[in-house]
Backbone as CSV, one residue per row, in Angstrom:
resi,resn,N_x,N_y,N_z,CA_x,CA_y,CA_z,C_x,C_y,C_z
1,UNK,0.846,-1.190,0.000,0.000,0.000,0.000,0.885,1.246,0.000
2,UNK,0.162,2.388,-0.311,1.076,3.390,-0.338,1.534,3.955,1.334
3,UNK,0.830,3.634,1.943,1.123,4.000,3.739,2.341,3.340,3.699
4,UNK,2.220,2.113,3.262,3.846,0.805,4.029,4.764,1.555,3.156
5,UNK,4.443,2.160,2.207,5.840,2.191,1.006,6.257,3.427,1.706
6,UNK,5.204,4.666,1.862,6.139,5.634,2.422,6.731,5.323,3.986
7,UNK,7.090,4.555,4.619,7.264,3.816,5.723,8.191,3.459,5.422
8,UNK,8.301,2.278,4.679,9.825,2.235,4.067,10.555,3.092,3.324
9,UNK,9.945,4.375,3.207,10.788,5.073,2.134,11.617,5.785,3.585
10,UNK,11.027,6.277,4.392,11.261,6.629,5.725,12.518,6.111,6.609
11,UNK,11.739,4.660,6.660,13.137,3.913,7.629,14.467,3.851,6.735
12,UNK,14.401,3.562,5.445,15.444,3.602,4.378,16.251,5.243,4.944
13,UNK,15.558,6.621,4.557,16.444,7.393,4.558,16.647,7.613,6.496
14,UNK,15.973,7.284,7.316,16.433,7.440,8.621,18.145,6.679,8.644
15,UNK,17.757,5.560,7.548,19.361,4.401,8.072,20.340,4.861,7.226
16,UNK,20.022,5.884,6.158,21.183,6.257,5.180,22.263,6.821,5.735
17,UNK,23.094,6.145,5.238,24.888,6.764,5.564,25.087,7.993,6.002
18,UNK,24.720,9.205,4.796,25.163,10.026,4.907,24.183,10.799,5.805
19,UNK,23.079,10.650,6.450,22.806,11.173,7.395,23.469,10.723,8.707
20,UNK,23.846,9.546,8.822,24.330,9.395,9.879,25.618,10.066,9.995
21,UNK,26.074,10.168,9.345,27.421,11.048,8.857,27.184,12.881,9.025
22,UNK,26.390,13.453,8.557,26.209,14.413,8.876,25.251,14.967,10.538
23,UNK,24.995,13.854,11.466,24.569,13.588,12.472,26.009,14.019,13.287
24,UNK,26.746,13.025,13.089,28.488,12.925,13.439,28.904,14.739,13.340
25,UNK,29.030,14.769,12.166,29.705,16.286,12.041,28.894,17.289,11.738
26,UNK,28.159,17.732,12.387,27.374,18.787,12.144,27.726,20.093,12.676
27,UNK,28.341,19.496,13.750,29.620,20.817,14.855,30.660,21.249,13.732
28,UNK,31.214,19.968,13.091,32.425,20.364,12.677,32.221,21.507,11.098
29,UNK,30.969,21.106,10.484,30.425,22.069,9.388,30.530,23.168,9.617
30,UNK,29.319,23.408,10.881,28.869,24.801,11.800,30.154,25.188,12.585
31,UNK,31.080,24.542,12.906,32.458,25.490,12.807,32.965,25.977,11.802
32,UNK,33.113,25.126,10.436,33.557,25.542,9.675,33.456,26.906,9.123
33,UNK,32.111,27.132,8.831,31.454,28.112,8.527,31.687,29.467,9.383
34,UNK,31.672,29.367,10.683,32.217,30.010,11.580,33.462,30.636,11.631
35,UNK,34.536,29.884,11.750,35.463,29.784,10.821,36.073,30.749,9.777
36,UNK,35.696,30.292,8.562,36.290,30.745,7.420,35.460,32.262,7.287
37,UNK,34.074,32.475,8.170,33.332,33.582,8.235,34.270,34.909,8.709
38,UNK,34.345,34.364,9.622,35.883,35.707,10.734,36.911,35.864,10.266
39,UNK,37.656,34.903,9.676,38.647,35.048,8.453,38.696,35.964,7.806
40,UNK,37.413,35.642,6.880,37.265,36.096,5.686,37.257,37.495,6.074
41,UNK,36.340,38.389,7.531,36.117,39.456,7.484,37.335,40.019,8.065
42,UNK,38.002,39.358,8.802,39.392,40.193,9.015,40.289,40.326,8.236
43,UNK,40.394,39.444,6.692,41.284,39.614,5.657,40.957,41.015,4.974
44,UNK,39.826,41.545,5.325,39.297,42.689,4.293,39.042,43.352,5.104
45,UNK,39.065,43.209,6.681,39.170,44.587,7.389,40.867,45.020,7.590
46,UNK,41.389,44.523,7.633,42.254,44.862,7.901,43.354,45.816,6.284
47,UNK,43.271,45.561,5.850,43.649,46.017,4.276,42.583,47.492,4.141
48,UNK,41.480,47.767,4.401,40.857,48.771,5.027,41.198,49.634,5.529
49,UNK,41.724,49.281,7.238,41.864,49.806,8.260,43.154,50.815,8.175
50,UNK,44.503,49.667,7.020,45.476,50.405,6.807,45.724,51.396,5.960
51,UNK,45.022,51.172,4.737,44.592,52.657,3.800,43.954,53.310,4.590
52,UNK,43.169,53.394,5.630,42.509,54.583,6.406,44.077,55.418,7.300
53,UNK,44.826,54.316,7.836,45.721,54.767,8.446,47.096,55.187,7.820
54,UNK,47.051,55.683,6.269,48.022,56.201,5.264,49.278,55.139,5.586
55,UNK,49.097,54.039,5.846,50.268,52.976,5.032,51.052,52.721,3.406
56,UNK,51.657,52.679,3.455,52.029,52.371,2.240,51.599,51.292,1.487
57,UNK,51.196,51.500,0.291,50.958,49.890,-0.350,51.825,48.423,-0.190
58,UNK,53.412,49.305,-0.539,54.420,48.513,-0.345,54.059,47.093,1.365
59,UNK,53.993,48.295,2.067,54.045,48.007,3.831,52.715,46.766,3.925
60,UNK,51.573,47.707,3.480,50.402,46.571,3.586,50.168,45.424,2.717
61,UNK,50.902,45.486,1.622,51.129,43.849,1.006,52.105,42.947,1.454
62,UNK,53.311,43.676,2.365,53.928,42.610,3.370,53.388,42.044,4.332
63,UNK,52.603,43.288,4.888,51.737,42.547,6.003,50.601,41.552,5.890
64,UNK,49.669,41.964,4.628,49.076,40.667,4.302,49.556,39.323,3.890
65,UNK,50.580,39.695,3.357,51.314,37.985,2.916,52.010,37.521,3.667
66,UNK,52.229,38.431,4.750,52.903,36.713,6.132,51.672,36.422,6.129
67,UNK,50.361,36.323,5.966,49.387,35.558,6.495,49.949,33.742,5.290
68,UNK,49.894,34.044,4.098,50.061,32.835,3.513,51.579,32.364,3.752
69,UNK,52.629,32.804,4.062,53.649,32.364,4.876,53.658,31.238,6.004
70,UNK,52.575,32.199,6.423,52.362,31.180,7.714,51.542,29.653,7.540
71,UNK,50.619,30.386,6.418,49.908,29.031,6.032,50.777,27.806,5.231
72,UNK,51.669,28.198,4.943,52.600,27.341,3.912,53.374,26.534,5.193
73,UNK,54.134,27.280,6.287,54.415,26.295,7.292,53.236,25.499,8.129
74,UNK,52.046,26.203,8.511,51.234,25.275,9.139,50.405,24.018,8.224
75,UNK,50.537,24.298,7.111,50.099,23.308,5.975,51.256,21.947,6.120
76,UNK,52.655,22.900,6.904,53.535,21.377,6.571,53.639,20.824,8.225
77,UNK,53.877,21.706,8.800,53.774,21.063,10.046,52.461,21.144,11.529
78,UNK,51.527,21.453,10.557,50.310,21.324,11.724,49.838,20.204,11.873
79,UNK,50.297,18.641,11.410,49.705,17.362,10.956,50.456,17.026,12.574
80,UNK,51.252,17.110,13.187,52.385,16.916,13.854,51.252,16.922,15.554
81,UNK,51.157,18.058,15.325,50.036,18.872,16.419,48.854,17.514,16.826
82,UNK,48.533,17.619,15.384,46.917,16.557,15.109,47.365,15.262,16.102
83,UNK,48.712,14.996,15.545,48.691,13.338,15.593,48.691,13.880,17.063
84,UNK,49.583,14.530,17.853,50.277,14.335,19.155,49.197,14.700,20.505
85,UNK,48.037,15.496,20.020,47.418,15.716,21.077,45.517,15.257,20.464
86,UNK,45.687,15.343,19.193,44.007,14.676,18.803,43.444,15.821,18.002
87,UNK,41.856,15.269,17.439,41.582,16.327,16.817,41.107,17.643,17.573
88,UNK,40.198,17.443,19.084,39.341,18.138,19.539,40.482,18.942,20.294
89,UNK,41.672,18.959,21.130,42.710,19.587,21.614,43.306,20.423,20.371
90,UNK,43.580,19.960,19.408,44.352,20.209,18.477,43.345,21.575,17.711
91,UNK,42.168,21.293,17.736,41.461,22.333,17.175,40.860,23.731,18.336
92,UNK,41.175,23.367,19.324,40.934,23.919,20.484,41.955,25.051,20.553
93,UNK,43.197,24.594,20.473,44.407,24.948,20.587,44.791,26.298,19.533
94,UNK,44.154,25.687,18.083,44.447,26.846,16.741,43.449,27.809,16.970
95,UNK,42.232,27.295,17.229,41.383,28.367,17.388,41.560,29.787,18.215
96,UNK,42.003,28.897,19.601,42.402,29.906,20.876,43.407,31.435,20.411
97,UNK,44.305,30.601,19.676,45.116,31.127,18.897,45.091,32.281,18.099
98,UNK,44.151,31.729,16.927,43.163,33.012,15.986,42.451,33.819,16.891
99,UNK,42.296,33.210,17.561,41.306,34.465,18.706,42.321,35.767,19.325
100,UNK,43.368,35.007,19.848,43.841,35.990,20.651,45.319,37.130,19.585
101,UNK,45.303,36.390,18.461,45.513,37.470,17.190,44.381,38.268,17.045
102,UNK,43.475,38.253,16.703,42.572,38.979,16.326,42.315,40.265,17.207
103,UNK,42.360,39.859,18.926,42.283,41.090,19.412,43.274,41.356,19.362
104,UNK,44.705,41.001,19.166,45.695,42.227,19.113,45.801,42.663,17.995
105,UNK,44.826,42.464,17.454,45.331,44.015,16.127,44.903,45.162,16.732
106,UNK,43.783,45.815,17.066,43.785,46.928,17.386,44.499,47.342,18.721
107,UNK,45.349,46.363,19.367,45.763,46.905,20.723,47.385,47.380,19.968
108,UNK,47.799,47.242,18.987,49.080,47.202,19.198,49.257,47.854,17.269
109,UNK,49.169,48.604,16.683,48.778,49.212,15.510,50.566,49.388,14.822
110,UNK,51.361,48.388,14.670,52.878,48.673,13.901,52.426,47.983,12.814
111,UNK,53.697,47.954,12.008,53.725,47.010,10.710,54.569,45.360,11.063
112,UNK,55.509,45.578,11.745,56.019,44.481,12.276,55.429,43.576,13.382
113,UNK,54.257,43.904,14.229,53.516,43.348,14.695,52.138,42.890,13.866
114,UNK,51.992,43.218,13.612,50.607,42.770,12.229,51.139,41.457,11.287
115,UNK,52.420,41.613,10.837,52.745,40.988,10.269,53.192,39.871,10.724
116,UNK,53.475,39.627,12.014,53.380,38.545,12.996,52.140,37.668,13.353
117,UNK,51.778,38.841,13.397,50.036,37.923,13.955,49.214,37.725,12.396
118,UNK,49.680,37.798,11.745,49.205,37.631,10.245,50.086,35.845,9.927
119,UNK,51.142,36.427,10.106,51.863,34.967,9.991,51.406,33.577,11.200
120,UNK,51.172,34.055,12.540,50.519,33.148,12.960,48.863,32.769,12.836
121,UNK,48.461,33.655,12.315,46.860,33.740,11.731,47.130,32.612,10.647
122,UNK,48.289,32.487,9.789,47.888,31.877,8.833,48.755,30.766,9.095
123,UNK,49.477,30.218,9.651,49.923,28.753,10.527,48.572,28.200,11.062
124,UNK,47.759,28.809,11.765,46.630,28.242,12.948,45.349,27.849,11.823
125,UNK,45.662,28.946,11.041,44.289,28.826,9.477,44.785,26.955,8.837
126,UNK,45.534,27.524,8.145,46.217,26.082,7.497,46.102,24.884,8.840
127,UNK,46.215,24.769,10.007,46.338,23.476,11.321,44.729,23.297,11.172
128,UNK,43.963,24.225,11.167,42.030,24.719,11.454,41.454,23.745,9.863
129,UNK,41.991,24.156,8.967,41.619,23.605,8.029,42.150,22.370,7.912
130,UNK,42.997,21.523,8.050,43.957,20.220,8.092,43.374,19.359,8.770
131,UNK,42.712,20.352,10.302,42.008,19.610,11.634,40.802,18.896,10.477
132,UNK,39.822,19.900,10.562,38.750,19.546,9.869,38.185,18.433,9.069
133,UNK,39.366,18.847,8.107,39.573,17.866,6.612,39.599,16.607,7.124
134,UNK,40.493,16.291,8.025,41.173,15.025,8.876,40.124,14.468,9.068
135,UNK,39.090,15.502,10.052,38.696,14.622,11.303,37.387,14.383,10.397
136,UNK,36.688,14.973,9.216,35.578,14.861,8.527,36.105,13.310,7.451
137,UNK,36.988,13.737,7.005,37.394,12.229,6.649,37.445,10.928,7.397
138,UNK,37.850,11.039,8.673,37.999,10.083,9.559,36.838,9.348,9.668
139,UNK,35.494,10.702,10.218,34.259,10.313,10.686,33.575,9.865,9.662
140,UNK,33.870,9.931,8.591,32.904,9.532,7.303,32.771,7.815,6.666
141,UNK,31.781,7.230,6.365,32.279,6.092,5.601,32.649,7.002,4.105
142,UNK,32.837,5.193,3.364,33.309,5.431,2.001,32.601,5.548,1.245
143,UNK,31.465,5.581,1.658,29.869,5.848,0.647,29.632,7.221,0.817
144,UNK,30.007,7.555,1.501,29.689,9.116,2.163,30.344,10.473,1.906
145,UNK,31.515,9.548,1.702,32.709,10.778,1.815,32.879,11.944,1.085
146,UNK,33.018,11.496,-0.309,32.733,12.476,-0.988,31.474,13.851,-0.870
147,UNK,30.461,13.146,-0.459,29.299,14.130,-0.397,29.305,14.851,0.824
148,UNK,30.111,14.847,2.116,30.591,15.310,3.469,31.835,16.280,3.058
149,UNK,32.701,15.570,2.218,33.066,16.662,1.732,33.349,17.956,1.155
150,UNK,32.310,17.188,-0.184,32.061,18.065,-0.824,30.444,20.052,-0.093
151,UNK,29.729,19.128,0.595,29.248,20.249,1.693,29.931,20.798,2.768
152,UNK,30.983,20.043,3.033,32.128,20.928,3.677,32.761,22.101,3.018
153,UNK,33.116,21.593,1.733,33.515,22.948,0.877,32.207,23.966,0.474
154,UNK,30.957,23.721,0.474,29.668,24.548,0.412,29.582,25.929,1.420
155,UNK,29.464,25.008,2.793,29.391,25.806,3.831,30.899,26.661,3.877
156,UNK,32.045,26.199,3.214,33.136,27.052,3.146,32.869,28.389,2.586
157,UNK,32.783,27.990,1.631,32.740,28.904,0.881,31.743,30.386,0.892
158,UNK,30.202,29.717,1.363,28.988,30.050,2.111,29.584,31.191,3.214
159,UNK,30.940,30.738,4.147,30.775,31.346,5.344,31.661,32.798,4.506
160,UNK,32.847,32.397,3.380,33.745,33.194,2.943,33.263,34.514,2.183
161,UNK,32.188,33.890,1.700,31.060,35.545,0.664,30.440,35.832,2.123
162,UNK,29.724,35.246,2.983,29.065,35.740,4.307,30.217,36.658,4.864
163,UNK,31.069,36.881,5.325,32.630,37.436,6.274,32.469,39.075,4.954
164,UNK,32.097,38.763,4.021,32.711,39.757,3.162,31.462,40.792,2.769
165,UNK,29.949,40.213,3.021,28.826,40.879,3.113,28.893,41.786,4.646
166,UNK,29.689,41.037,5.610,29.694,42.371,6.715,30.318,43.007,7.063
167,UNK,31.454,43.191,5.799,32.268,44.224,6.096,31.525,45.514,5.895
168,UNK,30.179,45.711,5.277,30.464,47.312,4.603,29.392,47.926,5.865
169,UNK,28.487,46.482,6.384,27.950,46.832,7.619,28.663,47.524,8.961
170,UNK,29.412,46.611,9.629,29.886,46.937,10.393,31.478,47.596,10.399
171,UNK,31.928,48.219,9.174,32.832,48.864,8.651,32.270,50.516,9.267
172,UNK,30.916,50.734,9.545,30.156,51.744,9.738,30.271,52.195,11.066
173,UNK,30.222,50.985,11.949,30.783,51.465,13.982,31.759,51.477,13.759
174,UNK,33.285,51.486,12.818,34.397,51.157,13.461,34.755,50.030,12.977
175,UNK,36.382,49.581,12.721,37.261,49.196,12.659,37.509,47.781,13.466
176,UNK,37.111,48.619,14.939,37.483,47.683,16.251,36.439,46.271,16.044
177,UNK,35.353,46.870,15.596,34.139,45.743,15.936,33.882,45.194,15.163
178,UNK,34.796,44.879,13.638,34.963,43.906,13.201,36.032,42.922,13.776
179,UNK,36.975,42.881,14.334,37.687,42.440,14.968,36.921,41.827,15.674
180,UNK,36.283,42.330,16.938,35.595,41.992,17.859,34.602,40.591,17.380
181,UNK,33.942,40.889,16.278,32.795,40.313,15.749,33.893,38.889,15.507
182,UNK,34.988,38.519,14.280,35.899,37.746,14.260,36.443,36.815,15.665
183,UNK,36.849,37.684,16.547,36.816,36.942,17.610,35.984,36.311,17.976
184,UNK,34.928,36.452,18.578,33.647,36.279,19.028,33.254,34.847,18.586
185,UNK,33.315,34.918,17.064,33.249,33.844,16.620,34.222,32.635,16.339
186,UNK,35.194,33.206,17.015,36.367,32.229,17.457,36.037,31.427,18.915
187,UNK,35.578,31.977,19.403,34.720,31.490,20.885,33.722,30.615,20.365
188,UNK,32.872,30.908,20.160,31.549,30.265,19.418,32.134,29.185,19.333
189,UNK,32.909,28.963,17.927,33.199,27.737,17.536,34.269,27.102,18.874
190,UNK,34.707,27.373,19.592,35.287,26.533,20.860,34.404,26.102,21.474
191,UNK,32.719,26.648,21.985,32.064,26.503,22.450,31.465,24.584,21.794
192,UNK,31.095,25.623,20.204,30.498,24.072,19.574,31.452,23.038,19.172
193,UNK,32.616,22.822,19.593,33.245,21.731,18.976,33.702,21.124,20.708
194,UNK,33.915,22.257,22.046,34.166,21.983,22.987,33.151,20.805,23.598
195,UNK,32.142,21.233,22.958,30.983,20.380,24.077,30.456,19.032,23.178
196,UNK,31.089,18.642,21.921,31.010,17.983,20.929,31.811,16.387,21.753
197,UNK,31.010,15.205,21.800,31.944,14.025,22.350,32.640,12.944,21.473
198,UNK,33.766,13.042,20.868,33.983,11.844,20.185,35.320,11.378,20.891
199,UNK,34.971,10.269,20.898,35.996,8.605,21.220,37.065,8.928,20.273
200,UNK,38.082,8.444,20.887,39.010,8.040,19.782,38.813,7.144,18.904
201,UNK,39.179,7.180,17.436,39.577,7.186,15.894,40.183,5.822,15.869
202,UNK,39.843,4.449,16.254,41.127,3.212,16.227,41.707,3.898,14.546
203,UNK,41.087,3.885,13.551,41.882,3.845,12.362,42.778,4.742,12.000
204,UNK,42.189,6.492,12.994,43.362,7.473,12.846,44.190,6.907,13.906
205,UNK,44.236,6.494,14.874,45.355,6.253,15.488,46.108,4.811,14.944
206,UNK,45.813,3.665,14.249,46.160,2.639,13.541,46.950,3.310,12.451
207,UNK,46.829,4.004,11.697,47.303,4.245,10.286,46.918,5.964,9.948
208,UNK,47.785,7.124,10.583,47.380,8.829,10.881,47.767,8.943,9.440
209,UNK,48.970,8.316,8.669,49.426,9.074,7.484,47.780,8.706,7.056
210,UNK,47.204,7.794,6.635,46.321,7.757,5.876,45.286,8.678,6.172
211,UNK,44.819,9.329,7.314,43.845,9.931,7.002,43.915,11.799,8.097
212,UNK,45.323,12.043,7.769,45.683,12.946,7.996,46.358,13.319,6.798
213,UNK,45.705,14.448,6.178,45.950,15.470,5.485,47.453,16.310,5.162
């Protein structure tokens, strides 16, 4: 009858993979997004902030590119981090990190300090993204994966045009409170991945090259 069929159409998608899979990581998405959101708006406040403050072009394209400096070393050695303390420490750890860059930009206004916390902004970015990748791979089957992935890069991207729609908003109080806003949401996401419970990984800890990034 048509009652039993939609019944089984029901229990079928209740038992499907990839919901159970996106059950698993739903923190780690809704960080993501979080995430690459505060990023995104401090990459374009800050390039802002310094044409307001008559920098040189020269000065403010050094200072933006220790950010990918940094990402080029944390791309090679943030895997190191993963293996030695886990994913949920390990992401705890980068985040804390981005956070407490973020408020020192406006406490401390040089070119040689910016460019520091730009370079560790983008070590902790590259470990944040590595974490992720890892631990969304880990949690996924092989039926799944691809499509966990691939909405991992959705909501990426999602959070990266979102970060860049509020700059022209809150570009309007001030400087400071985009910062602020960036942070903020560096908390957030400690909050949702803090209170998040997963067991250890037998297969990431059996075999890390394989499913560390």
């Amino acid at each position: 009858t048509p009652l039993r069929s939609s019944a089984g159409c029901c229990r079928r998608w209740k038992a499907s993979p990839l919901i159970h899979a996106l059950r698993s990581v739903a923190s780690l998405l809704l960080g993501a997004v979080i995430l690459v959101l505060g990023n995104s708006l401090v990459n374009i406040a800050l390039p802002i902030r310094m044409h307001a403050g008559g920098w040189s072009s020269e000065t403010a394209g050094l200072v933006m590119s220790a950010y990918f400096a940094g990402f080029v070393l944390g791309s090679l050695y943030g895997k190191a981090t993963i293996l030695r303390v886990g994913h949920i420490r390990a992401f705890a750890a980068f985040a804390a990190m981005v956070s407490a860059a973020v408020l020192l930009y406006p406490l401390w206004e040089a070119a040689l300090p910016w460019a520091v916390f730009r370079a560790v902004s983008g070590f902790c970015m590259a470990s944040l993204f590595t974490t992720i990748e890892s631990w969304l791979n880990a949690r996924s089957a092989n039926t799944s994966r691809g499509q966990i992935l691939s909405l991992y890069m959705v909501t990426a991207y999602l959070g990266s045009g979102g970060g860049q729609l509020l700059v022209d908003d809150l570009g309007q109080r001030g400087h400071h409170v985009g910062h602020l806003v960036a942070d903020q949401g560096c908390d957030l996401l400690l909050v949702a991945l803090g209170l998040k419970h997963e067991g250890a990984d037998p297969r990431l800890v059996e075999q890390p090259d394989r499913y560390v990034a």
